[in-house]
JSON list of C-alpha atoms in Angstrom, two decimals:
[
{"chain": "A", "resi": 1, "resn": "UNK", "atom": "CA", "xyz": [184.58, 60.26, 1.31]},
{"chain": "A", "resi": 2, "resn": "UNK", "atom": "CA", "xyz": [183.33, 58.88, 4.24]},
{"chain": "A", "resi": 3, "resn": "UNK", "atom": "CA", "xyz": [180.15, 60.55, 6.37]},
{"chain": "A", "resi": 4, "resn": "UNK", "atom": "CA", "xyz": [180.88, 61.89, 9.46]},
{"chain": "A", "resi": 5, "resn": "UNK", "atom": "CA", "xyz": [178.46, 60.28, 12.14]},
{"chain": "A", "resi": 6, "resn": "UNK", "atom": "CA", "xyz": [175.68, 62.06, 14.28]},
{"chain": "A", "resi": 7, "resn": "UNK", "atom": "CA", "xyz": [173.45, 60.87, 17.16]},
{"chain": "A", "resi": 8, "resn": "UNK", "atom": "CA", "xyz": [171.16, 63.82, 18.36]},
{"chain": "A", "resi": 9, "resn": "UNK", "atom": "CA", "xyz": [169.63, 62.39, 22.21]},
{"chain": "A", "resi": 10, "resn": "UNK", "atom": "CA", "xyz": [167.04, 64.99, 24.60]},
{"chain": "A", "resi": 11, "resn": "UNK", "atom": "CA", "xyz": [166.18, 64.46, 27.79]},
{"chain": "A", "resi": 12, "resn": "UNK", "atom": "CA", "xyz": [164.35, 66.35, 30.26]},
{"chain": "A", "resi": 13, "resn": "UNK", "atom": "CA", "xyz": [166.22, 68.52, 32.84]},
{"chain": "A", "resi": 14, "resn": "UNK", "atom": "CA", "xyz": [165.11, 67.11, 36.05]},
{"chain": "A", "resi": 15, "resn": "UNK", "atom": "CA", "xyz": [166.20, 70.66, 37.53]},
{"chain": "A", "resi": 16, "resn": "UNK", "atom": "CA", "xyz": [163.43, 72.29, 35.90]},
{"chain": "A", "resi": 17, "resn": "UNK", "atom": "CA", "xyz": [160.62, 70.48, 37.10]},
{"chain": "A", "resi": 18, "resn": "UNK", "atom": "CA", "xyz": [160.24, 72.54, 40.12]},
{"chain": "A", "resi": 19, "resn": "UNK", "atom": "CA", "xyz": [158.70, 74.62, 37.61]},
{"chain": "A", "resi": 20, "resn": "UNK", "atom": "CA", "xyz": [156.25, 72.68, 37.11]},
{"chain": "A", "resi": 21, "resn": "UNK", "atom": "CA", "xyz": [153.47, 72.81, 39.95]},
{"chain": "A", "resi": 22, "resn": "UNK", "atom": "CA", "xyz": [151.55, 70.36, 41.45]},
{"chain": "A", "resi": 23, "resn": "UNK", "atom": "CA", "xyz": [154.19, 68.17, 40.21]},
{"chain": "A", "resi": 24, "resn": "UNK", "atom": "CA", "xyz": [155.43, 65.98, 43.19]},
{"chain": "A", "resi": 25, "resn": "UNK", "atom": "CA", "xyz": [159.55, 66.04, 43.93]},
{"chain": "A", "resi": 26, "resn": "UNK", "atom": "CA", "xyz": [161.37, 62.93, 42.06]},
{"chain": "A", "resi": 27, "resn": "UNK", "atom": "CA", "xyz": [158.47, 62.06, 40.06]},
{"chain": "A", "resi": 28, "resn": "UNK", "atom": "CA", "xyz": [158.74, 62.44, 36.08]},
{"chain": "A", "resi": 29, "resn": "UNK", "atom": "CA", "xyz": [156.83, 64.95, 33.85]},
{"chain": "A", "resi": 30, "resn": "UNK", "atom": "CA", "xyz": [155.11, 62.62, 31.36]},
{"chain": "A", "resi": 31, "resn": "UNK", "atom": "CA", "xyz": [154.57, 58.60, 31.50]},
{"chain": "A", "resi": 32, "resn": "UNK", "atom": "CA", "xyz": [156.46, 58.25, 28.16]},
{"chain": "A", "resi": 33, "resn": "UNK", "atom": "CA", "xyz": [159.64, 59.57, 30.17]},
{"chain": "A", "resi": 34, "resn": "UNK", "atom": "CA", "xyz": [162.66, 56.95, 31.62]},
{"chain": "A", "resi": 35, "resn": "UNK", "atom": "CA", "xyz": [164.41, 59.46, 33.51]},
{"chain": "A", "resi": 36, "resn": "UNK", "atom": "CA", "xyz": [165.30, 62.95, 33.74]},
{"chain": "A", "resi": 37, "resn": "UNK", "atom": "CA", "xyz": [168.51, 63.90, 34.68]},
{"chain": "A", "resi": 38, "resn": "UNK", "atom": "CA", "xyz": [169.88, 67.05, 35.91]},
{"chain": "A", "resi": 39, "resn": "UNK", "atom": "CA", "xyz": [172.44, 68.88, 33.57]},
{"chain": "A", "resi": 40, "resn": "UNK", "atom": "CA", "xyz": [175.93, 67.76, 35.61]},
{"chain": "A", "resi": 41, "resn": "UNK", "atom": "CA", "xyz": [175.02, 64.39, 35.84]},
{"chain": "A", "resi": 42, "resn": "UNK", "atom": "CA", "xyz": [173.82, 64.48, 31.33]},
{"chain": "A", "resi": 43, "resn": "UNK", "atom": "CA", "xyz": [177.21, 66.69, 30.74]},
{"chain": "A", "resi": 44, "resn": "UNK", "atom": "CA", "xyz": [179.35, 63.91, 32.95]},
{"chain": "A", "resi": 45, "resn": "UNK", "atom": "CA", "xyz": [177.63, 61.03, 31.09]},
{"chain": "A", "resi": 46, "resn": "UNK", "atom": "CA", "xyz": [177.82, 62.37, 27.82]},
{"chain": "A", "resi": 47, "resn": "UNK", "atom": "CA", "xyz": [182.01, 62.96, 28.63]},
{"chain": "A", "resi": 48, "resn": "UNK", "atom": "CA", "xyz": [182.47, 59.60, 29.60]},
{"chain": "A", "resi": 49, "resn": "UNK", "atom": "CA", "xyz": [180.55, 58.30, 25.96]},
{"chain": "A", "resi": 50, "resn": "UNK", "atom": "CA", "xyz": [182.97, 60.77, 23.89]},
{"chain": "A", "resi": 51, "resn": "UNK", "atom": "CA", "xyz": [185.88, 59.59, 25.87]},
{"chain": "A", "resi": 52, "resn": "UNK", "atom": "CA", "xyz": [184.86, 56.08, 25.13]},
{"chain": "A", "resi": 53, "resn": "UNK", "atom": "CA", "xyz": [183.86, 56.33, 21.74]},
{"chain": "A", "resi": 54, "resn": "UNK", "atom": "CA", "xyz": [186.22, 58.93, 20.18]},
{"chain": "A", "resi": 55, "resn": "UNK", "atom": "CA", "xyz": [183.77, 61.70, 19.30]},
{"chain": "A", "resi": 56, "resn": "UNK", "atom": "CA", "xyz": [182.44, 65.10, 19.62]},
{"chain": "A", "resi": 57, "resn": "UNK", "atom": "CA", "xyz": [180.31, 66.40, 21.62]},
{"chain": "A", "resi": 58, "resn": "UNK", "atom": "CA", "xyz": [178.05, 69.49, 21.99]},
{"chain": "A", "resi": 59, "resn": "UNK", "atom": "CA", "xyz": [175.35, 70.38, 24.80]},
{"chain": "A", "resi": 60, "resn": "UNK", "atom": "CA", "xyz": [172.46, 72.67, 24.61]},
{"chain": "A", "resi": 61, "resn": "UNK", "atom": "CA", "xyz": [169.34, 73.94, 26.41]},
{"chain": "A", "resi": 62, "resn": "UNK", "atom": "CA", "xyz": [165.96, 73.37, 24.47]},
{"chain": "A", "resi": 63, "resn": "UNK", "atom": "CA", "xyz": [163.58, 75.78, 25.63]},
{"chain": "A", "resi": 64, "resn": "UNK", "atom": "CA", "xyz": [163.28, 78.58, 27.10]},
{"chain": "A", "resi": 65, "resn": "UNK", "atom": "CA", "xyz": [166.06, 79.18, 30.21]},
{"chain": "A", "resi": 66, "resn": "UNK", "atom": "CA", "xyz": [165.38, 79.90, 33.86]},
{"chain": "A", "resi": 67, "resn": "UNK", "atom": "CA", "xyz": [168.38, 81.48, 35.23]},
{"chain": "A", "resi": 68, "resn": "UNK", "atom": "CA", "xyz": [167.80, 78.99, 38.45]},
{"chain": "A", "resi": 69, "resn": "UNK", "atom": "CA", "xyz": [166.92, 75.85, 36.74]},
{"chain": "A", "resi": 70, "resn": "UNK", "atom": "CA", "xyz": [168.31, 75.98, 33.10]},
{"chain": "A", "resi": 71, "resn": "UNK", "atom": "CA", "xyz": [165.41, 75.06, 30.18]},
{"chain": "A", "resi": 72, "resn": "UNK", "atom": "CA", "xyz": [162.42, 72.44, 30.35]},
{"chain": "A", "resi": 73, "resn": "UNK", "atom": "CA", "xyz": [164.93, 69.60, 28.54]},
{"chain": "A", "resi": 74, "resn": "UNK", "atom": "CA", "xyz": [168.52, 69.52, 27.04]},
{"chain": "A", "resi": 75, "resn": "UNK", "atom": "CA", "xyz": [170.13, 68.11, 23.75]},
{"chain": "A", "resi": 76, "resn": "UNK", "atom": "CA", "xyz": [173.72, 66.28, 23.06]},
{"chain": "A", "resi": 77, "resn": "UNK", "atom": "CA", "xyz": [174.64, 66.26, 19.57]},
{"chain": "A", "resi": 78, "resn": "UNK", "atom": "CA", "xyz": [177.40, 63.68, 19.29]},
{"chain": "A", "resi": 79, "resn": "UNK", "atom": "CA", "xyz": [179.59, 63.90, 15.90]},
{"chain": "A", "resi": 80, "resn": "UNK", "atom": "CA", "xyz": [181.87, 60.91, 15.03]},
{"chain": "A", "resi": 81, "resn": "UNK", "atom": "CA", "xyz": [185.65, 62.71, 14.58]}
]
């Protein structure tokens, strides 16, 4: 019986950090970060990489949600099908 495969990815959501104050517009939250990208743009990318790579996919917040700007970051759980 073979495993099924899972790659678990966050990233921040780069709509939230209006929350943040004194941070300045386009800028990331931490130095550690490479990007942050807003939850369209993850949710588009992610398609493309299930379309490409036959498997599943599922999105979620991670944190608490802000009706305007969705939570702090966001996790993709890919699952081999």
């Amino acid at each position: 019986m073979r495993e099924a495969g899972v790659v678990i990815l966050t990233t921040p959501n780069r709509e939230y950090n209006v929350r943040f104050e004194g941070l300045p517009a386009g800028t990331l939250r931490h130095a550690d970060h490479r990007f942050a990208w807003p939850r369209a743009r993850f949710a588009g990318c992610c398609a493309k990489v299930c379309e490409a790579h036959g498997c599943a996919v599922r999105l979620d917040p991670l944190g608490a949600t802000d009706a305007e700007g969705g939570a702090p970051s966001q996790v993709v759980t890919f699952t081999r099908t």
